[in-house]
Amino acid sequence: MIDITGDRGSNVKNDVLSGITVALALVPEAVAFAFVAGVEPMVGLYAAFMMGLITSAIGGRPGMISGATGAMAVVMVALVAQHGVQYLFAAVLLAGLLQILAGVFKLGKFIRLVPYPVMLGFVNGLAIVIFLAQLGQFKITNSLGELEWMQGSGLYYMLGLVGLTMAIIFLLPKLTKAVPASLVAIVTVTLLVHGLDLEARTVIDFVRDMLPEEQKASATLAGELPSFAIPMVPFNLQTLYIILPTSVILALVGLIESLLTLSLIDEMTDTRGSGNRECVGQGVANTVNGVFGGMGGCAMIGQSMININSGGRGRLSGITAAVVLLGFILFAAPLIEMIPLAALVGVMFIVVIGTFEWASFRIIRGVNKEDAFVLFLVTAVTVIADLAIAVVVGVIVSALVFAWKHAKHISAKTHTDDDGWKVYELQGPLFFGSVSYFKDLFDPQNDPQDVVIDFNESRVWDSSGVDAIDSLADKYQQQGKKLHIRHISAECRALMNKAQGYVEMNLNEDPRYKIATDKLG
């Protein structure tokens, strides 16, 4: 049985009202991303409905909203342009299966490897991307069919309505929190625009701007229930060869964005979701998309922030958003089409302000320059390229920075014991980054006949460390001297295959360590 609350602090009223607010904001996003991917608007709306419903019901993070996203849409463009929408459905289906496998094999825990500066960069980068995406609403199609910036009264009305929306969202919570401020702002601005017959672009105007001239007059967001259909592609290796690269990228992008958003909501709500369960939820949702004509998707940070800020905490909030969105498509398309874009832009600007980690400016002054560099790098790559590349780049750079910093931490204290043996008491990790520093610690030519390396406060981490010990043993052997190794763990000793042939180890003093394993979900 599904727990429709699913998170402490949630209640039915807040979840339902927040879900309605999110549904209103989902419409233009889903339509826009459908056009980015090169598919019809209804394919994006179906995706938003199915992703939102399934991930909210069975995913690992109550309160998180999923739908069609720009990060995944840009991956789909080439496949749709070259092979058509049916191959996209097949690719989304396969991507979903890959995501399910990621959850089954508990790969969601690897999101813990993302360092804090990368998380900050991810959040700031997405806030900037959301902001830049809203600027497109300030453009209109001219007589030549080209987009140009709004001017004159149209621009002034747009700016005024955006400002009014933001003011309502900011001020209303100071008076009452009985209803989500975003929902009140959208309804108020919509009534104001149509009551006073103000010059303002609406959702249907946005849809028409993206359609060919011959389709503008018949543009509508009305639709039917999505229907089951196996993707009409040949079931052979050639099809797999075509869709597999896209499917793998879609699966990775979807999981990275979803798991990072999950971590962000965990921090905001002081709760913890399940990364592996979310992998399965995202996978099932994308699999269903593939056979019901949706473009797939993943977690949406903007809509998730709207939901959390509007009081949505439980699974019911996401389920409500999905069901209400479907209701718009089936029964209330004319009402959604008349919503002013300015109201939705104002809501998203508030999301940008709330999402951006303004504290990162203060944090930068207190952290080292390496972390500041990683933060700016991830932010820039998120804006210029996409989230998945930014996170991968950030993790790699962070790992290299970590290795560089810890490479200098290896050192040794030396003394001569009662038997005349020289003892090197090693301190710090021995791995690929510290090998050169390790070798510089020793003097095989001038050391006595017997030399001891004491690993009581050190550890061999990789094969580069083993090779460094091998090389050092060779040098002492060439000098006719013997190298002894003490206090090395059983796991490290197992790595030392070649060195064991001629390096004497004092096993009596070797401690027995256990390797920690991560069995958390």
mmCIF file of C-alpha atoms in Angstrom, residues 12-167:
data_model
loop_
_atom_site.group_PDB
_atom_site.id
_atom_site.type_symbol
_atom_site.label_atom_id
_atom_site.label_comp_id
_atom_site.label_asym_id
_atom_site.label_seq_id
_atom_site.Cartn_x
_atom_site.Cartn_y
_atom_site.Cartn_z
ATOM 1 C CA VAL A 12 -3.373 16.457 2.780
ATOM 2 C CA LYS A 13 -4.412 20.108 2.381
ATOM 3 C CA ASN A 14 -0.881 21.396 1.833
ATOM 4 C CA ASP A 15 -0.044 18.556 -0.538
ATOM 5 C CA VAL A 16 -3.176 19.031 -2.659
ATOM 6 C CA LEU A 17 -2.866 22.810 -2.953
ATOM 7 C CA SER A 18 0.853 22.577 -3.631
ATOM 8 C CA GLY A 19 0.216 19.907 -6.265
ATOM 9 C CA ILE A 20 -2.236 22.184 -8.084
ATOM 10 C CA THR A 21 0.365 24.957 -8.106
ATOM 11 C CA VAL A 22 3.005 22.620 -9.505
ATOM 12 C CA ALA A 23 0.622 21.380 -12.217
ATOM 13 C CA LEU A 24 0.143 24.943 -13.467
ATOM 14 C CA ALA A 25 3.909 25.431 -13.684
ATOM 15 C CA LEU A 26 4.437 22.078 -15.412
ATOM 16 C CA VAL A 27 2.447 22.978 -18.526
ATOM 17 C CA PRO A 28 4.769 25.493 -20.262
ATOM 18 C CA GLU A 29 7.874 23.584 -19.180
ATOM 19 C CA ALA A 30 6.597 20.316 -20.679
ATOM 20 C CA VAL A 31 5.566 22.045 -23.896
ATOM 21 C CA ALA A 32 8.889 23.878 -24.202
ATOM 22 C CA PHE A 33 10.973 20.732 -23.651
ATOM 23 C CA ALA A 34 8.860 18.831 -26.169
ATOM 24 C CA PHE A 35 9.783 21.405 -28.802
ATOM 25 C CA VAL A 36 13.430 21.196 -27.739
ATOM 26 C CA ALA A 37 13.358 17.438 -28.333
ATOM 27 C CA GLY A 38 11.583 17.880 -31.672
ATOM 28 C CA VAL A 39 8.331 16.157 -30.700
ATOM 29 C CA GLU A 40 4.712 17.299 -30.403
ATOM 30 C CA PRO A 41 3.611 19.209 -27.270
ATOM 31 C CA MET A 42 1.335 16.383 -26.140
ATOM 32 C CA VAL A 43 4.336 14.013 -25.966
ATOM 33 C CA GLY A 44 5.884 16.337 -23.396
ATOM 34 C CA LEU A 45 2.634 16.718 -21.446
ATOM 35 C CA TYR A 46 2.119 12.942 -21.341
ATOM 36 C CA ALA A 47 5.678 12.568 -20.063
ATOM 37 C CA ALA A 48 5.093 15.125 -17.303
ATOM 38 C CA PHE A 49 1.936 13.280 -16.221
ATOM 39 C CA MET A 50 3.442 9.769 -16.218
ATOM 40 C CA MET A 51 6.795 10.741 -14.705
ATOM 41 C CA GLY A 52 5.126 12.779 -11.976
ATOM 42 C CA LEU A 53 2.539 10.136 -11.078
ATOM 43 C CA ILE A 54 4.805 7.077 -11.012
ATOM 44 C CA THR A 55 7.845 8.579 -9.305
ATOM 45 C CA SER A 56 5.651 10.215 -6.664
ATOM 46 C CA ALA A 57 3.912 6.904 -6.003
ATOM 47 C CA ILE A 58 6.884 4.517 -5.885
ATOM 48 C CA GLY A 59 10.014 6.688 -5.934
ATOM 49 C CA GLY A 60 12.409 7.255 -3.074
ATOM 50 C CA ARG A 61 11.782 10.944 -2.327
ATOM 51 C CA PRO A 62 8.326 12.151 -1.219
ATOM 52 C CA GLY A 63 7.728 15.719 -2.323
ATOM 53 C CA MET A 64 10.084 15.583 -5.324
ATOM 54 C CA ILE A 65 8.517 16.356 -8.708
ATOM 55 C CA SER A 66 9.554 14.617 -11.927
ATOM 56 C CA GLY A 67 8.593 15.395 -15.497
ATOM 57 C CA ALA A 68 9.962 16.186 -18.940
ATOM 58 C CA THR A 69 13.255 18.055 -18.526
ATOM 59 C CA GLY A 70 15.603 20.106 -20.673
ATOM 60 C CA ALA A 71 18.627 18.072 -19.602
ATOM 61 C CA MET A 72 17.144 14.953 -21.203
ATOM 62 C CA ALA A 73 15.457 16.775 -24.086
ATOM 63 C CA VAL A 74 18.748 17.976 -25.543
ATOM 64 C CA VAL A 75 20.015 14.376 -25.602
ATOM 65 C CA MET A 76 17.018 13.295 -27.674
ATOM 66 C CA VAL A 77 17.275 15.863 -30.460
ATOM 67 C CA ALA A 78 19.662 14.009 -32.773
ATOM 68 C CA LEU A 79 17.862 10.658 -32.434
ATOM 69 C CA VAL A 80 14.438 12.176 -33.187
ATOM 70 C CA ALA A 81 15.765 14.207 -36.134
ATOM 71 C CA GLN A 82 17.533 11.238 -37.705
ATOM 72 C CA HIS A 83 15.259 8.293 -36.920
ATOM 73 C CA GLY A 84 11.899 9.642 -35.743
ATOM 74 C CA VAL A 85 9.832 9.644 -32.581
ATOM 75 C CA GLN A 86 9.277 5.867 -32.460
ATOM 76 C CA TYR A 87 13.005 5.310 -31.963
ATOM 77 C CA LEU A 88 12.841 7.886 -29.157
ATOM 78 C CA PHE A 89 10.143 5.852 -27.415
ATOM 79 C CA ALA A 90 12.317 2.730 -27.749
ATOM 80 C CA ALA A 91 15.342 4.598 -26.371
ATOM 81 C CA VAL A 92 13.352 5.911 -23.393
ATOM 82 C CA LEU A 93 12.068 2.383 -22.720
ATOM 83 C CA LEU A 94 15.616 0.987 -22.690
ATOM 84 C CA ALA A 95 16.856 3.890 -20.550
ATOM 85 C CA GLY A 96 14.158 3.064 -18.016
ATOM 86 C CA LEU A 97 15.260 -0.567 -17.853
ATOM 87 C CA LEU A 98 18.867 0.551 -17.272
ATOM 88 C CA GLN A 99 17.727 2.817 -14.439
ATOM 89 C CA ILE A 100 15.796 -0.032 -12.833
ATOM 90 C CA LEU A 101 18.953 -2.160 -12.939
ATOM 91 C CA ALA A 102 20.889 0.689 -11.304
ATOM 92 C CA GLY A 103 18.423 0.625 -8.436
ATOM 93 C CA VAL A 104 18.380 -3.167 -8.163
ATOM 94 C CA PHE A 105 22.178 -3.252 -7.945
ATOM 95 C CA LYS A 106 22.114 -0.395 -5.400
ATOM 96 C CA LEU A 107 24.152 2.067 -7.446
ATOM 97 C CA GLY A 108 22.239 5.010 -6.008
ATOM 98 C CA LYS A 109 24.660 5.152 -3.081
ATOM 99 C CA PHE A 110 27.393 6.453 -5.376
ATOM 100 C CA ILE A 111 25.737 9.875 -5.308
ATOM 101 C CA ARG A 112 27.447 10.189 -1.913
ATOM 102 C CA LEU A 113 30.724 10.516 -3.798
ATOM 103 C CA VAL A 114 29.678 13.946 -5.052
ATOM 104 C CA PRO A 115 31.639 16.503 -2.959
ATOM 105 C CA TYR A 116 29.959 19.503 -1.334
ATOM 106 C CA PRO A 117 31.516 22.112 -3.697
ATOM 107 C CA VAL A 118 30.126 20.107 -6.631
ATOM 108 C CA MET A 119 26.681 20.140 -5.010
ATOM 109 C CA LEU A 120 26.906 23.915 -4.581
ATOM 110 C CA GLY A 121 27.963 24.321 -8.198
ATOM 111 C CA PHE A 122 25.116 22.060 -9.334
ATOM 112 C CA VAL A 123 22.530 24.087 -7.425
ATOM 113 C CA ASN A 124 23.880 27.461 -8.548
ATOM 114 C CA GLY A 125 24.271 26.311 -12.131
ATOM 115 C CA LEU A 126 20.698 25.037 -12.324
ATOM 116 C CA ALA A 127 19.400 28.255 -10.780
ATOM 117 C CA ILE A 128 21.162 30.213 -13.539
ATOM 118 C CA VAL A 129 19.840 27.814 -16.209
ATOM 119 C CA ILE A 130 16.276 28.232 -14.908
ATOM 120 C CA PHE A 131 16.693 32.018 -14.936
ATOM 121 C CA LEU A 132 18.056 32.072 -18.492
ATOM 122 C CA ALA A 133 15.238 29.803 -19.665
ATOM 123 C CA GLN A 134 12.659 32.315 -18.411
ATOM 124 C CA LEU A 135 14.213 35.091 -20.494
ATOM 125 C CA GLY A 136 12.866 33.322 -23.564
ATOM 126 C CA GLN A 137 9.366 34.335 -22.455
ATOM 127 C CA PHE A 138 10.335 37.953 -23.103
ATOM 128 C CA LYS A 139 10.625 37.236 -26.836
ATOM 129 C CA ILE A 140 7.853 37.268 -29.437
ATOM 130 C CA THR A 141 7.607 36.176 -33.063
ATOM 131 C CA ASN A 142 7.805 39.049 -35.555
ATOM 132 C CA SER A 143 6.244 39.292 -39.023
ATOM 133 C CA LEU A 144 9.196 37.383 -40.508
ATOM 134 C CA GLY A 145 8.655 34.464 -38.171
ATOM 135 C CA GLU A 146 11.746 35.303 -36.127
ATOM 136 C CA LEU A 147 11.941 35.674 -32.357
ATOM 137 C CA GLU A 148 12.784 39.147 -31.089
ATOM 138 C CA TRP A 149 12.769 40.865 -27.699
ATOM 139 C CA MET A 150 9.510 42.437 -26.571
ATOM 140 C CA GLN A 151 9.306 46.216 -26.697
ATOM 141 C CA GLY A 152 6.969 48.993 -25.691
ATOM 142 C CA SER A 153 3.800 48.409 -23.699
ATOM 143 C CA GLY A 154 4.001 44.646 -24.094
ATOM 144 C CA LEU A 155 7.342 44.580 -22.306
ATOM 145 C CA TYR A 156 6.144 46.954 -19.582
ATOM 146 C CA TYR A 157 3.032 44.871 -18.899
ATOM 147 C CA MET A 158 5.164 41.732 -18.794
ATOM 148 C CA LEU A 159 7.626 43.217 -16.314
ATOM 149 C CA GLY A 160 4.833 44.666 -14.182
ATOM 150 C CA LEU A 161 2.933 41.379 -13.990
ATOM 151 C CA VAL A 162 6.108 39.441 -13.207
ATOM 152 C CA GLY A 163 6.864 41.906 -10.417
ATOM 153 C CA LEU A 164 3.290 41.646 -9.065
ATOM 154 C CA THR A 165 3.503 37.853 -9.047
ATOM 155 C CA MET A 166 6.788 37.926 -7.151
ATOM 156 C CA ALA A 167 5.438 40.495 -4.685
#
